[in-house]
XYZ file of C-alpha atoms in Angstrom:
670
model
C -9.374 125.087 32.799
C -5.727 125.426 33.806
C -6.524 124.079 37.259
C -8.187 121.050 35.652
C -5.090 120.198 33.605
C -2.849 120.836 36.598
C -4.825 118.343 38.665
C -4.593 115.797 35.835
C -0.790 116.166 35.761
C -0.533 115.996 39.538
C -2.751 112.904 39.655
C -0.694 111.172 36.950
C 2.605 111.830 38.693
C 1.123 110.841 42.035
C -0.014 107.543 40.502
C 3.438 106.904 38.960
C 5.974 107.811 41.675
C 8.650 105.547 40.146
C 8.596 107.567 36.933
C 8.904 110.771 38.957
C 11.951 109.408 40.783
C 13.579 108.415 37.488
C 12.910 111.853 35.979
C 14.405 113.595 39.016
C 17.524 111.410 38.806
C 18.015 112.066 35.081
C 17.406 115.802 35.376
C 19.784 116.160 38.338
C 22.472 114.173 36.553
C 21.929 115.972 33.265
C 22.317 119.429 34.765
C 25.676 118.440 36.276
C 27.074 117.076 32.996
C 29.954 118.927 31.405
C 28.527 121.750 29.190
C 25.288 119.769 28.604
C 24.026 120.990 31.975
C 23.723 124.518 30.589
C 20.530 123.473 28.815
C 18.883 121.261 31.460
C 16.207 123.082 33.549
C 16.812 121.242 36.816
C 15.742 124.119 39.070
C 12.244 124.258 37.607
C 11.833 120.479 37.722
C 13.170 120.018 41.256
C 11.132 122.863 42.710
C 8.129 121.413 40.902
C 8.849 117.994 42.440
C 9.094 119.591 45.867
C 5.751 121.255 45.175
C 4.204 117.828 44.562
C 5.653 116.662 47.877
C 4.021 119.650 49.563
C 0.744 118.753 47.861
C 0.975 115.273 49.348
C 1.363 113.524 45.972
C 4.951 112.266 46.376
C 7.229 111.155 49.214
C 10.182 113.340 50.128
C 12.949 110.824 50.871
C 12.906 108.870 47.564
C 12.977 112.137 45.601
C 15.723 113.551 47.792
C 17.809 110.415 47.303
C 17.241 110.468 43.521
C 18.180 114.163 43.223
C 21.290 113.715 45.360
C 22.432 110.583 43.546
C 21.819 112.193 40.152
C 23.832 115.283 41.108
C 26.701 113.097 42.369
C 26.717 110.952 39.209
C 26.560 113.980 36.900
C 29.444 115.777 38.607
C 31.471 112.563 38.704
C 30.972 112.089 34.951
C 32.047 115.680 34.304
C 35.110 115.212 36.499
C 35.993 112.016 34.621
C 35.792 113.813 31.237
C 38.175 116.507 32.448
C 40.443 113.982 34.158
C 40.783 111.853 30.991
C 41.003 114.504 28.270
C 42.789 117.250 30.235
C 43.418 120.356 28.079
C 42.675 118.352 24.927
C 38.993 118.715 25.821
C 39.093 122.185 24.254
C 39.531 120.545 20.836
C 36.735 117.980 21.317
C 33.244 118.737 20.059
C 30.949 120.036 21.591
C 33.310 121.413 24.261
C 35.354 123.204 21.582
C 32.404 125.536 20.939
C 32.370 126.764 24.548
C 35.990 127.635 25.244
C 34.935 130.974 26.722
C 32.918 129.154 29.386
C 35.821 126.821 30.020
C 38.113 129.809 30.542
C 35.575 131.355 32.910
C 35.238 128.106 34.867
C 39.008 127.687 35.081
C 39.382 131.240 36.368
C 36.660 130.573 38.953
C 38.395 127.367 40.061
C 41.798 129.008 40.437
C 40.222 131.846 42.415
C 38.336 129.623 44.902
C 40.325 126.382 44.844
C 38.691 123.116 45.900
C 35.675 124.825 47.468
C 34.676 125.988 43.975
C 33.183 122.495 43.451
C 30.801 123.184 46.344
C 30.119 126.847 45.524
C 29.906 126.296 41.789
C 27.030 123.838 42.097
C 24.763 126.727 43.111
C 25.873 129.189 40.391
C 24.145 128.932 36.976
C 26.574 128.699 34.071
C 29.495 127.767 36.325
C 28.286 124.493 37.790
C 28.243 122.810 34.368
C 31.987 123.365 33.848
C 33.630 123.454 37.306
C 33.656 119.655 37.900
C 35.290 119.153 34.498
C 37.843 121.875 35.279
C 38.609 120.094 38.563
C 39.497 117.015 36.531
C 41.574 118.999 34.066
C 43.724 120.688 36.735
C 44.280 117.358 38.539
C 42.214 117.677 41.717
C 42.431 114.535 43.853
C 39.559 112.070 43.121
C 39.036 111.404 46.846
C 38.828 115.090 47.686
C 36.549 115.778 44.730
C 34.217 112.916 45.670
C 33.887 114.123 49.270
C 33.006 117.662 48.202
C 30.769 116.327 45.438
C 28.636 114.240 47.819
C 28.340 116.943 50.494
C 27.405 119.644 47.994
C 24.854 117.337 46.327
C 23.136 116.723 49.673
C 22.853 120.451 50.334
C 21.902 121.294 46.730
C 19.045 118.772 46.641
C 17.599 120.034 49.910
C 17.936 123.653 48.762
C 15.716 122.880 45.756
C 13.194 120.445 47.206
C 12.465 122.118 50.556
C 11.363 125.482 49.099
C 9.252 123.541 46.636
C 7.594 121.694 49.516
C 6.738 125.001 51.153
C 5.416 126.256 47.840
C 3.346 123.112 47.416
C 1.772 123.604 50.796
C 1.079 127.239 49.975
C -0.515 126.132 46.690
C -2.637 123.646 48.609
C -3.855 126.321 51.002
C -4.376 128.760 48.128
C -6.413 126.231 46.185
C -8.693 125.759 49.170
C -8.985 129.404 50.200
C -9.072 130.947 46.725
C -9.200 128.451 43.821
C -8.629 130.880 40.950
C -5.486 132.226 42.583
C -4.055 128.748 41.998
C -4.367 129.310 38.252
C -2.581 132.654 38.515
C 0.158 131.070 40.622
C 0.621 128.237 38.136
C 0.796 130.674 35.226
C 3.405 132.694 37.123
C 5.467 129.584 37.873
C 5.256 128.405 34.265
C 6.206 131.847 32.943
C 9.105 132.068 35.399
C 10.390 128.666 34.317
C 10.131 129.522 30.624
C 11.870 132.872 31.108
C 14.624 131.217 33.150
C 15.235 128.537 30.538
C 14.971 130.994 27.628
C 17.488 133.282 29.329
C 19.959 130.431 29.825
C 19.465 129.312 26.222
C 19.914 132.840 24.862
C 22.969 133.627 26.997
C 24.878 130.391 26.544
C 23.905 129.370 23.003
C 21.891 131.907 21.027
C 23.930 135.058 21.729
C 27.335 133.450 21.056
C 26.041 132.064 17.757
C 24.463 135.373 16.813
C 27.705 137.147 17.612
C 29.648 134.792 15.341
C 27.022 135.342 12.646
C 27.305 139.115 13.116
C 31.082 139.004 12.687
C 30.749 136.854 9.558
C 28.221 139.286 8.047
C 30.411 142.246 8.967
C 33.426 140.632 7.260
C 31.472 140.178 4.040
C 30.004 143.681 4.158
C 33.456 145.277 4.438
C 34.111 144.600 0.756
C 30.523 144.657 -0.473
C 29.296 147.406 -2.805
C 25.631 146.405 -2.668
C 23.293 149.404 -2.102
C 22.494 149.711 1.593
C 25.626 147.845 2.669
C 26.968 150.921 4.463
C 23.831 151.240 6.601
C 23.715 147.535 7.332
C 27.419 147.559 8.241
C 26.789 150.398 10.668
C 23.997 148.429 12.328
C 25.874 145.158 12.745
C 29.187 146.801 13.674
C 27.650 147.952 16.945
C 28.374 145.554 19.795
C 24.667 145.154 20.439
C 23.470 145.833 16.873
C 19.729 146.415 16.817
C 19.034 144.055 19.739
C 18.954 146.642 22.524
C 16.801 149.176 20.605
C 14.454 146.374 19.629
C 14.107 145.244 23.241
C 13.538 148.800 24.483
C 10.849 149.389 21.875
C 9.226 146.039 22.596
C 9.037 146.692 26.345
C 7.626 150.191 25.735
C 4.936 148.762 23.449
C 4.181 146.013 25.971
C 3.621 148.669 28.643
C 1.050 150.458 26.499
C -0.681 147.188 25.640
C -0.683 146.272 29.335
C -2.309 149.602 30.168
C -5.044 148.959 27.589
C -5.659 145.449 28.943
C -5.964 146.685 32.532
C -8.382 149.404 31.413
C -10.482 146.874 29.485
C -10.592 144.486 32.441
C -11.604 147.284 34.759
C -14.394 148.421 32.443
C -15.828 145.070 31.376
C -14.974 142.422 33.994
C -17.019 142.620 37.237
C -14.774 140.014 38.904
C -11.774 142.265 38.234
C -13.532 145.169 39.974
C -14.465 142.959 42.920
C -10.837 141.847 43.157
C -9.763 145.507 43.300
C -12.100 146.080 46.228
C -11.061 142.862 48.005
C -7.331 143.572 47.730
C -7.901 147.141 48.875
C -9.906 145.879 51.844
C -7.177 143.407 52.752
C -4.509 146.115 52.777
C -6.626 148.127 55.202
C -6.362 145.301 57.723
C -2.564 145.784 57.738
C -2.628 149.456 58.670
C -0.995 150.761 61.848
C -0.578 154.388 63.027
C 3.211 154.255 62.701
C 3.183 152.750 59.198
C 0.467 155.236 58.213
C 2.916 158.078 58.851
C 5.653 156.301 56.893
C 3.389 155.707 53.908
C 2.108 159.290 53.983
C 5.723 160.488 53.830
C 6.316 158.190 50.849
C 3.167 159.209 49.004
C 4.019 162.893 49.451
C 7.232 162.244 47.531
C 4.987 161.617 44.519
C 2.904 164.768 45.012
C 2.997 167.549 42.410
C 4.692 169.800 44.970
C 7.804 167.596 44.658
C 7.638 166.130 41.153
C 7.018 169.482 39.439
C 10.231 171.086 40.750
C 12.140 167.936 39.799
C 10.765 168.032 36.245
C 11.466 171.750 35.856
C 15.006 171.393 37.242
C 15.674 168.491 34.870
C 14.538 170.336 31.742
C 16.275 173.565 32.806
C 19.604 171.769 33.388
C 19.440 170.122 29.950
C 18.583 173.441 28.317
C 21.448 175.113 30.216
C 23.795 172.727 28.398
C 22.137 173.710 25.095
C 20.926 170.188 24.381
C 17.739 171.531 22.848
C 16.500 168.313 21.236
C 16.945 166.372 24.438
C 15.252 169.122 26.444
C 12.362 169.065 23.987
C 12.024 165.269 24.124
C 12.018 165.226 27.935
C 9.497 168.073 28.036
C 7.203 166.254 25.621
C 7.407 163.091 27.740
C 6.628 164.936 30.972
C 3.792 166.977 29.468
C 2.331 163.904 27.744
C 2.037 162.096 31.061
C 0.692 165.224 32.746
C -2.053 165.624 30.125
C -2.753 161.912 29.758
C -3.769 161.334 33.395
C -6.609 163.894 33.744
C -7.811 163.123 30.221
C -8.300 159.421 30.943
C -9.695 160.187 34.405
C -12.334 162.460 32.884
C -13.265 159.945 30.181
C -13.594 156.918 32.499
C -14.746 158.709 35.684
C -14.070 155.908 38.125
C -14.733 156.779 41.758
C -11.914 156.655 44.287
C -12.078 154.413 47.380
C -12.143 157.602 49.485
C -12.988 161.203 48.612
C -9.840 163.165 47.670
C -9.209 166.288 45.586
C -11.558 168.134 43.237
C -12.132 168.307 39.505
C -10.572 165.656 37.273
C -8.300 164.547 40.110
C -11.349 163.404 42.080
C -11.530 160.407 39.721
C -9.415 157.330 40.266
C -8.231 155.693 37.018
C -5.308 155.838 36.387
C -3.265 156.832 39.417
C -1.601 160.183 38.824
C 1.013 159.493 41.488
C 1.971 156.180 39.878
C 1.988 157.567 36.321
C 3.905 160.758 37.010
C 6.378 159.282 39.495
C 7.195 156.489 37.043
C 7.582 158.967 34.174
C 9.408 161.812 35.907
C 11.568 159.811 38.317
C 12.220 157.112 35.707
C 13.334 159.457 32.918
C 15.297 161.633 35.345
C 17.238 158.669 36.697
C 17.711 157.289 33.167
C 19.522 160.470 32.169
C 21.423 160.957 35.429
C 22.817 157.400 35.398
C 23.668 157.386 31.692
C 27.394 157.943 32.140
C 27.995 155.411 34.913
C 29.343 151.891 34.573
C 26.781 149.150 33.897
C 26.840 147.746 37.438
C 26.417 151.202 38.990
C 23.620 152.007 36.570
C 21.827 148.825 37.532
C 21.965 149.767 41.206
C 20.677 153.261 40.505
C 17.847 151.905 38.336
C 16.938 149.412 41.057
C 16.796 152.147 43.700
C 14.592 154.257 41.427
C 12.281 151.297 40.704
C 11.916 150.602 44.431
C 11.100 154.252 45.079
C 8.465 154.309 42.343
C 7.064 150.990 43.586
C 6.817 152.325 47.148
C 4.952 155.413 45.947
C 2.528 153.167 44.072
C 2.069 150.901 47.091
C 1.469 153.917 49.349
C -1.528 154.856 47.200
C -3.011 151.409 47.791
C -2.151 151.321 51.479
C -3.692 154.743 52.097
C -6.723 153.698 50.031
C -6.294 156.616 47.661
C -6.540 154.277 44.647
C -7.650 150.830 43.583
C -4.895 148.334 42.645
C -5.710 148.498 38.924
C -5.340 152.308 39.001
C -1.783 151.979 40.236
C -0.947 149.104 37.880
C -2.191 151.085 34.880
C -0.245 154.179 35.931
C 2.984 152.233 36.363
C 2.537 150.541 32.985
C 2.003 153.808 31.129
C 4.790 155.608 32.988
C 7.142 152.678 32.431
C 6.428 152.715 28.698
C 7.395 156.408 28.597
C 10.697 155.598 30.311
C 11.551 152.824 27.859
C 10.619 155.039 24.912
C 13.035 157.636 26.250
C 15.643 154.899 26.638
C 15.104 154.033 22.972
C 15.674 157.665 21.976
C 18.810 157.955 24.110
C 20.350 154.653 23.056
C 23.819 155.148 21.628
C 23.801 158.890 22.326
C 26.358 160.669 24.459
C 25.108 162.752 27.389
C 28.522 164.062 28.366
C 28.202 167.137 30.546
C 24.432 166.810 30.956
C 24.186 164.147 33.664
C 26.342 165.976 36.216
C 24.602 169.349 35.826
C 21.142 167.767 35.790
C 22.016 165.673 38.825
C 22.992 168.705 40.869
C 19.844 170.558 39.798
C 17.551 167.647 40.640
C 19.190 167.038 44.035
C 18.753 170.706 44.880
C 15.086 170.615 43.839
C 14.356 167.552 45.956
C 16.326 168.852 48.939
C 14.270 172.063 48.948
C 10.799 170.986 47.779
C 10.317 167.742 49.716
C 11.120 168.984 53.267
C 9.042 172.129 52.687
C 6.128 170.024 51.457
C 6.334 167.741 54.488
C 6.509 170.643 56.895
C 3.600 172.472 55.317
C 1.172 169.651 54.435
C 1.992 166.566 56.535
C -0.628 167.269 59.235
C -3.344 167.828 56.651
C -2.301 164.639 54.857
C -2.706 162.607 58.059
C -6.304 163.806 58.331
C -7.005 163.263 54.612
C -5.680 159.691 54.609
C -7.167 158.646 57.960
C -8.613 155.165 57.889
C -12.378 155.236 57.560
C -15.017 152.508 57.487
C -18.167 153.132 55.516
C -21.198 151.628 57.219
C -24.610 151.963 55.603
C -27.553 152.131 58.051
C -30.545 150.031 56.979
C -33.873 149.948 58.849
C -34.673 146.531 60.261
C -37.931 146.162 58.257
C -36.035 146.871 55.025
C -33.437 144.246 55.930
C -36.038 141.591 56.765
C -37.994 142.405 53.600
C -35.024 142.138 51.215
C -31.897 140.720 52.891
C -30.278 139.746 49.566
C -29.966 143.442 48.673
C -28.058 144.289 51.864
C -25.032 141.972 51.716
C -23.212 139.682 49.281
C -24.813 136.261 48.823
C -21.434 134.519 48.609
C -17.967 135.114 49.996
C -15.880 137.340 47.691
C -12.329 136.077 47.219
C -9.208 138.159 46.670
C -9.309 137.494 42.918
C -12.907 138.726 42.702
C -14.390 135.254 42.289
C -17.098 133.862 44.572
C -16.569 131.375 47.384
C -19.051 129.515 49.558
C -22.525 130.858 50.331
C -23.133 133.405 53.093
C -26.389 131.753 54.001
C -27.027 133.275 57.435
C -27.388 136.932 58.427
C -27.740 138.321 61.925
C -27.331 141.557 63.839
C -26.455 139.751 67.075
C -23.253 140.910 68.774
C -20.228 138.584 68.383
C -20.152 138.026 72.152
C -23.765 136.817 72.130
C -23.027 134.552 69.157
C -20.019 133.029 70.931
C -22.008 132.383 74.098
C -24.829 130.668 72.223
C -22.602 128.493 70.034
C -20.261 127.440 72.848
C -23.269 126.009 74.676
C -24.169 123.862 71.642
C -20.804 122.222 70.990
C -19.002 124.823 68.909
C -15.528 125.922 69.988
C -14.169 129.405 69.330
C -10.976 129.404 67.263
C -8.176 131.575 68.597
C -5.220 133.282 66.922
C -4.953 136.038 64.352
C -4.826 135.734 60.544
C -1.010 135.668 60.464
C -0.814 132.896 63.055
C -3.502 130.886 61.285
C -1.648 131.228 57.991
C 1.569 129.892 59.527
C -0.314 127.036 61.214
C -2.012 126.194 57.923
C 1.261 125.973 55.985
C 3.546 124.405 58.591
C 2.880 120.966 60.097
C 2.114 120.703 63.806
C 1.033 118.138 66.376
C -2.706 118.714 66.594
C -5.736 116.463 66.718
C -8.606 116.771 64.285
C -10.659 118.532 66.964
C -7.920 121.154 67.408
C -7.371 121.731 63.688
C -6.395 125.260 62.659
C -9.011 126.894 60.413
C -7.678 127.978 57.035
C -7.176 131.775 56.813
C -10.007 132.779 54.473
C -11.031 136.346 53.641
C -14.231 138.024 52.487
C -13.676 141.227 50.482
C -10.120 141.142 51.810
C -11.185 141.135 55.459
C -10.626 138.346 57.994
C -13.666 136.902 59.783
C -15.033 138.590 62.896
C -15.326 135.246 64.658
C -14.524 131.616 63.813
C -16.021 128.505 65.412
C -15.243 124.830 64.862
C -17.017 121.567 65.667
C -15.609 118.066 65.209
C -17.679 115.474 63.369
C -17.859 111.718 63.836
C -16.035 111.029 60.542
C -12.971 112.979 61.657
C -13.910 116.083 59.688
C -14.221 119.506 61.282
C -16.937 122.033 60.488
C -15.760 125.656 60.380
C -18.300 128.435 60.891
C -17.125 131.977 60.113
C -18.899 135.276 60.699
C -18.022 138.235 58.473
C -18.626 141.958 58.692
C -20.828 143.529 56.019
C -20.974 147.250 55.292
C -24.487 147.413 56.750
C -25.756 148.315 60.221
C -29.343 147.446 61.189
C -31.084 150.478 62.682
C -34.373 151.270 64.393
C -35.736 154.163 66.402
C -35.053 152.663 69.830
C -31.347 151.816 69.830
C -28.040 152.434 68.084
C -27.454 150.621 64.770
C -26.066 147.104 65.107
C -23.533 145.731 62.588
C -24.967 143.106 60.272
C -22.915 139.900 60.160
C -23.021 137.180 57.491
C -21.956 133.578 58.157
C -20.399 130.913 55.937
C -19.779 127.211 56.543
C -16.884 125.051 55.312
C -15.394 121.685 56.229
C -11.789 120.669 56.900
C -9.856 117.485 57.531
C -6.391 116.819 58.912
C -3.702 115.217 56.767
C -1.533 112.817 58.766
C 2.237 113.215 58.408
C 5.153 111.258 59.920
C 6.107 111.782 63.574
C 2.503 112.537 64.576
C 2.344 115.799 62.613
C -0.779 116.993 60.802
C -1.783 119.629 58.277
C -5.280 121.063 57.705
C -6.922 120.320 54.347
C -10.049 121.851 52.866
C -12.955 119.608 51.899
C -16.097 120.258 49.875
C -19.319 120.417 51.892
C -22.515 118.827 50.646
C -25.293 121.383 50.057
C -27.847 119.379 52.038
C -25.474 119.074 54.994
C -24.682 122.791 54.813
C -28.378 123.676 54.951
C -28.947 121.332 57.881
C -26.033 122.664 59.909
C -26.827 126.304 59.183
C -30.448 125.783 60.142
C -29.308 124.303 63.455
C -26.980 127.284 64.001
C -29.784 129.739 63.208
C -32.155 127.985 65.639
C -29.495 128.081 68.352
C -28.897 131.805 67.890
C -32.593 132.596 67.695
C -33.254 130.659 70.906
C -30.616 132.695 72.728
C -31.926 135.994 71.338
C -35.517 135.137 72.160
C -36.630 135.612 68.571
C -37.541 133.451 65.607
C -35.615 132.510 62.488
C -36.781 134.317 59.357
C -36.338 132.774 55.911
C -35.909 134.572 52.615
C -35.138 132.174 49.793
C -31.865 130.436 50.692
C -31.077 132.995 53.411
C -31.601 132.466 57.130
C -32.152 135.651 59.171
C -31.699 135.917 62.939
C -32.761 139.345 64.251
C -31.414 140.431 67.614
C -34.876 140.378 69.160
C -34.913 143.966 70.418
C -38.359 145.598 70.870
C-alpha cells in the first residue's frame, strides 16, 4: 500500500517538474531566512528531490540551480534585514523572541569571522541567524555575496548528490526486494519527522515551556493551594518531569517492542523467513580472520565475563552501604537472568546451529543480547553518573557500540536469528532506562569511583582467563557449517515441490520470482551448455555487481550488469544473460538449495533451482547507462525456461521432466 502511494507521488512530481523546481527554490530560500529558517525542513525536501533525480523522475541541473538560487536569495534577504535594522532587530517581532539564538549566532560569527557565513550554512540552528548577524556587524556586501554564492553551490550539491545515490539505491531495492522499499520509505519518513520535531521542540517548544514553567513557579511561590509545595518542587527542577517522563516512555517502548517482535516471530511466516534469509546473507560475509574477531567479541558477553562484572558492581555498591541501590541493581540483574530462560522454555524456538544444553539450547530471546544490554548498560549508567554531560555521552556511546557488537556477533556466528537479538536488546534496553528513571536526580557520590575500580578489575581478570581457557573450543563450536539434506533421486522426481522453495525468498521474507527449473547438473556443465546456445556468463562478485548497479557506467545493453539479487540471503551460484531484439536483457540465475540428489552409484549432487528475470538499460548523459529491472510476462518466462531446460537436457543426454509448473533436468547418470 505504501509503495502504491509512493509511486503516485513520484509520478505526479515527475509529470510536473516545474512545480518541483518552484518548491525547491522556495524551500531553499525559506530555510535561509532570518529566524524563519529554523522551522523549514529543507534537508528532508532536498534529499527527497535528489532521490527523485536518482529514480529518473527529475533532471539534476534545474533542481540544482533552483536550490542554489533559493539559498543565495534567502541568505541575501537575511543579510539585508541585519544590515538595515542593525541591533534594533532585537526589539522587532518575531526576532525579539529569539535573542538567545541571536547571541549564539553573534558569538559564532565573532569566533570564525567571515568564514562563518560558509560554515554556518551547514550547521542547523546557526545558519538561520548567521547571515543576519553578518549584516548587523557590518560585513562588506561584496564579500558576503561572494561567500554566499560559493557556499550555496556547495550546500546544494551536498544535499542533492546523496539523495541521488539514495534514489538509485531505492530503485535497485525496489527491483531486487520490493517490500524493502516500503521499509526504507517508512524509515525516511520517520527520520524526517523526528528531525523536524526535534528542531521544533528545541527552538520553539522548549523555550516557550521554560517561560511557562517560570511563570507557574512565580505564582506558586505565594500560593497556599493544597499540593502547591509538591507542584513547586516539580517545576523548580531545571528539567521538571520531562526527563523522567522520557525515560519511562522509552523503557515502556522497549517492552512493547519486545512483545511486537515476539508476536511477529510466532505468527508471521514471512518474518521467520526474513530471519533465515538475513542469517544466510551474513554467512556469505564470513572470513577466518573476522570469525576470530567476532568470537572474541561474543565471549565478552558470555556468563564467564558478565557474572563477575555483575557481582563486582553489586558488591561495590554494598561496600558503600547504598543498600537500596544495591537491591535495585540486583533485582534488575536477576530479573534479566530469570527472564531469558523462562521465555526460551515457553517459546522453544530452535537455534540456527546446535549450542548448549537445557533451556539455553533454545534461541528466543538471545541471552547474550539481553544480559549484555542489561548488565553492561546499567553498570555504565552508574559509573558515568558523575561525569559531565559530554563525557557521559561518549561513555554511553562506547557502551552502546560494545553491546551492539556483541549482538551482531551472535548473528554473524549464526548462534541466533536476528529477531532473537533484537528482542534481547529491546528488553535489556528497557531495564537500563528503568534504572535511569530510578536514578534520576539522585546523587551517587562515592559509588561510581569504587564501582568503576571493581568492575575494571573483574573484566581485567575474567575476560583474558576466559579467552585463554575457552577460545579454541569456541572456534570449533562456531565453525561455519552448511546443512545439506540428501534426497534420493526418485523422491525428488516424484515430488520436486517438497524439496526446494517454489519462489525466490527475499531478505524481508517475501517471495520473488518463480524458481521454475530444478537440476542436479554441475555449474560447469550448465555454463558449457548455455554458452553454446547464446547465453553469456556474468562475471564479478555480489559487491562489484552492487556497485555497478548503483553507479552509472559506459556499457551496452548486451553488457548490462545483472542486479544483485539474493535467495534466502545467498547470492546465485551462476548468472547468465542474453540480449533480446527489443533491447532488453534476460537474466538467468541458478541458486543453491539445501538438498543434494543421491543414488547408490555416485556421491550426492547439489540440487540447483533457476529463476528468470528481465532488465533494461536506462540511458544517461555522456553515454552512461544504469540497469533497470523489468517485469517478465508469464508466457515468455515459460517459453524461455522450457528452451533452457531442453538445452540442458540435450547436453546431459536425458529428458526434461515436468511436475506442475516445475521443469526438472536430471543429470542423466545411470
